[in-house]
């Protein structure tokens, strides 16, 4: 899913769980549940070549990722700004971050050398991440479905954040 969706849902999960530590753990795990649902997403394939082709080659995707990430937090800021309640924004922000983190870990893997303990860990993590993700071999779902599933997840999350 879009990073923005992961951030908004992660924040909502953290915000809706009474125990903050459990909430943050669940925010992290929410990533995999969302990935499981067929959805539309943009390709980050060029990032795999960041080491060989350089940052300039990856810039268009990196800009998209930054925009996507920023959009997620912008939505959280707007909710905080319009809310009359005292919001534990640190918990929201951290929940959002953890909700998106698995994709960030995949990105780290593209940057790392292929050996070493950290790479081994990132490799295993990434393999598991891919395994849980809905099977893209059969292609992405039609856009109207891929966007609807995402919109439902985000709207539900906003409901839990606002009310
Ligand atoms: Zn993912």
GROMACS .gro file of C-alpha atoms and ligand atoms in nm:
model
  164
    1UNK     CA    1   0.000   0.000   0.000
    2UNK     CA    2   0.094   0.363  -0.012
    3UNK     CA    3   0.317   0.472   0.273
    4UNK     CA    4   0.053   0.732   0.358
    5UNK     CA    5  -0.203   0.455   0.417
    6UNK     CA    6   0.041   0.262   0.635
    7UNK     CA    7   0.117   0.576   0.837
    8UNK     CA    8  -0.248   0.671   0.894
    9UNK     CA    9  -0.350   0.315   0.987
   10UNK     CA   10  -0.040   0.270   1.207
   11UNK     CA   11  -0.125   0.591   1.393
   12UNK     CA   12  -0.487   0.481   1.437
   13UNK     CA   13  -0.384   0.140   1.572
   14UNK     CA   14  -0.143   0.298   1.820
   15UNK     CA   15  -0.403   0.557   1.920
   16UNK     CA   16  -0.676   0.295   1.974
   17UNK     CA   17  -0.474   0.057   2.192
   18UNK     CA   18  -0.479   0.146   2.563
   19UNK     CA   19  -0.129   0.009   2.623
   20UNK     CA   20   0.116   0.220   2.425
   21UNK     CA   21   0.381  -0.054   2.385
   22UNK     CA   22   0.124  -0.304   2.264
   23UNK     CA   23  -0.019  -0.029   2.043
   24UNK     CA   24   0.317   0.034   1.879
   25UNK     CA   25   0.375  -0.337   1.825
   26UNK     CA   26   0.030  -0.370   1.667
   27UNK     CA   27   0.099  -0.062   1.452
   28UNK     CA   28   0.408  -0.238   1.316
   29UNK     CA   29   0.209  -0.558   1.255
   30UNK     CA   30  -0.071  -0.363   1.085
   31UNK     CA   31   0.168  -0.319   0.792
   32UNK     CA   32   0.150  -0.688   0.708
   33UNK     CA   33  -0.227  -0.707   0.737
   34UNK     CA   34  -0.263  -0.413   0.497
   35UNK     CA   35  -0.009  -0.563   0.256
   36UNK     CA   36  -0.217  -0.880   0.250
   37UNK     CA   37  -0.521  -0.697   0.109
   38UNK     CA   38  -0.507  -0.655  -0.272
   39UNK     CA   39  -0.427  -0.289  -0.339
   40UNK     CA   40  -0.276  -0.050  -0.592
   41UNK     CA   41   0.077   0.072  -0.538
   42UNK     CA   42   0.352   0.234  -0.739
   43UNK     CA   43   0.665   0.043  -0.827
   44UNK     CA   44   0.986   0.112  -0.639
   45UNK     CA   45   1.176  -0.135  -0.857
   46UNK     CA   46   1.437   0.124  -0.974
   47UNK     CA   47   1.547   0.166  -0.610
   48UNK     CA   48   1.700  -0.182  -0.627
   49UNK     CA   49   1.962  -0.031  -0.853
   50UNK     CA   50   2.045   0.262  -0.627
   51UNK     CA   51   2.393   0.126  -0.552
   52UNK     CA   52   2.489   0.067  -0.913
   53UNK     CA   53   2.313   0.354  -1.089
   54UNK     CA   54   2.326   0.616  -0.819
   55UNK     CA   55   2.084   0.844  -0.644
   56UNK     CA   56   2.016   1.058  -0.952
   57UNK     CA   57   1.865   0.762  -1.135
   58UNK     CA   58   1.637   0.693  -0.836
   59UNK     CA   59   1.540   1.055  -0.775
   60UNK     CA   60   1.191   1.041  -0.934
   61UNK     CA   61   1.097   0.744  -0.716
   62UNK     CA   62   1.260   0.893  -0.408
   63UNK     CA   63   1.059   1.211  -0.459
   64UNK     CA   64   0.743   1.006  -0.489
   65UNK     CA   65   0.828   0.817  -0.170
   66UNK     CA   66   0.898   1.145   0.014
   67UNK     CA   67   0.568   1.291  -0.108
   68UNK     CA   68   0.382   0.975  -0.007
   69UNK     CA   69   0.546   0.976   0.339
   70UNK     CA   70   0.479   1.349   0.380
   71UNK     CA   71   0.114   1.307   0.277
   72UNK     CA   72   0.061   1.052   0.555
   73UNK     CA   73   0.196   1.288   0.819
   74UNK     CA   74   0.016   1.587   0.668
   75UNK     CA   75  -0.315   1.405   0.721
   76UNK     CA   76  -0.217   1.333   1.083
   77UNK     CA   77  -0.126   1.699   1.136
   78UNK     CA   78  -0.460   1.810   0.992
   79UNK     CA   79  -0.651   1.576   1.223
   80UNK     CA   80  -0.455   1.712   1.520
   81UNK     CA   81  -0.515   2.069   1.409
   82UNK     CA   82  -0.892   2.031   1.378
   83UNK     CA   83  -0.933   1.816   1.688
   84UNK     CA   84  -1.056   1.976   2.006
   85UNK     CA   85  -0.907   1.704   2.219
   86UNK     CA   86  -0.559   1.677   2.362
   87UNK     CA   87  -0.391   1.434   2.127
   88UNK     CA   88  -0.088   1.224   2.223
   89UNK     CA   89   0.079   1.315   1.896
   90UNK     CA   90   0.408   1.142   1.977
   91UNK     CA   91   0.223   0.809   1.996
   92UNK     CA   92   0.045   0.880   1.668
   93UNK     CA   93   0.366   0.981   1.494
   94UNK     CA   94   0.555   0.678   1.624
   95UNK     CA   95   0.267   0.444   1.537
   96UNK     CA   96   0.263   0.588   1.186
   97UNK     CA   97   0.637   0.547   1.155
   98UNK     CA   98   0.624   0.184   1.270
   99UNK     CA   99   0.333   0.119   1.036
  100UNK     CA  100   0.550   0.221   0.741
  101UNK     CA  101   0.879   0.082   0.874
  102UNK     CA  102   0.874  -0.260   0.701
  103UNK     CA  103   0.890  -0.084   0.362
  104UNK     CA  104   1.176   0.131   0.493
  105UNK     CA  105   1.360  -0.185   0.594
  106UNK     CA  106   1.325  -0.318   0.240
  107UNK     CA  107   1.475   0.006   0.114
  108UNK     CA  108   1.770  -0.031   0.355
  109UNK     CA  109   1.836  -0.369   0.203
  110UNK     CA  110   1.887  -0.206  -0.139
  111UNK     CA  111   2.153   0.019   0.014
  112UNK     CA  112   2.343  -0.249   0.202
  113UNK     CA  113   2.620  -0.478   0.085
  114UNK     CA  114   2.500  -0.831   0.041
  115UNK     CA  115   2.697  -0.980   0.329
  116UNK     CA  116   2.709  -0.914   0.699
  117UNK     CA  117   2.471  -0.978   0.982
  118UNK     CA  118   2.250  -0.674   0.922
  119UNK     CA  119   2.204  -0.770   0.558
  120UNK     CA  120   2.119  -1.127   0.656
  121UNK     CA  121   1.855  -0.998   0.894
  122UNK     CA  122   1.717  -0.752   0.638
  123UNK     CA  123   1.716  -1.025   0.376
  124UNK     CA  124   1.516  -1.267   0.592
  125UNK     CA  125   1.283  -0.987   0.696
  126UNK     CA  126   1.229  -0.880   0.338
  127UNK     CA  127   1.161  -1.239   0.229
  128UNK     CA  128   0.896  -1.273   0.500
  129UNK     CA  129   0.751  -0.933   0.406
  130UNK     CA  130   0.718  -1.043   0.042
  131UNK     CA  131   0.567  -1.374   0.144
  132UNK     CA  132   0.293  -1.208   0.348
  133UNK     CA  133   0.225  -0.945   0.080
  134UNK     CA  134  -0.061  -1.038  -0.155
  135UNK     CA  135   0.070  -1.225  -0.456
  136UNK     CA  136   0.168  -0.972  -0.722
  137UNK     CA  137   0.263  -1.241  -0.973
  138UNK     CA  138  -0.097  -1.240  -1.091
  139UNK     CA  139  -0.074  -0.865  -1.134
  140UNK     CA  140  -0.216  -0.576  -0.937
  141UNK     CA  141  -0.595  -0.560  -0.892
  142UNK     CA  142  -0.791  -0.322  -1.118
  143UNK     CA  143  -0.734   0.037  -1.008
  144UNK     CA  144  -1.092   0.086  -0.884
  145UNK     CA  145  -1.054  -0.211  -0.649
  146UNK     CA  146  -0.694  -0.137  -0.556
  147UNK     CA  147  -0.782   0.218  -0.459
  148UNK     CA  148  -1.110   0.126  -0.287
  149UNK     CA  149  -0.949  -0.120  -0.046
  150UNK     CA  150  -0.697   0.146   0.042
  151UNK     CA  151  -0.960   0.417   0.080
  152UNK     CA  152  -1.164   0.193   0.313
  153UNK     CA  153  -0.857   0.125   0.530
  154UNK     CA  154  -0.773   0.495   0.548
  155UNK     CA  155  -1.131   0.605   0.619
  156UNK     CA  156  -1.167   0.348   0.895
  157UNK     CA  157  -0.839   0.465   1.044
  158UNK     CA  158  -0.951   0.829   1.027
  159UNK     CA  159  -1.274   0.734   1.198
  160UNK     CA  160  -1.078   0.584   1.486
  161UNK     CA  161  -0.845   0.884   1.499
  162UNK     CA  162  -1.115   1.149   1.492
  163UNK     CA  163  -1.391   0.989   1.703
  164LIG    ZN1  164   0.493  -0.356   0.268
   0.00000   0.00000   0.00000
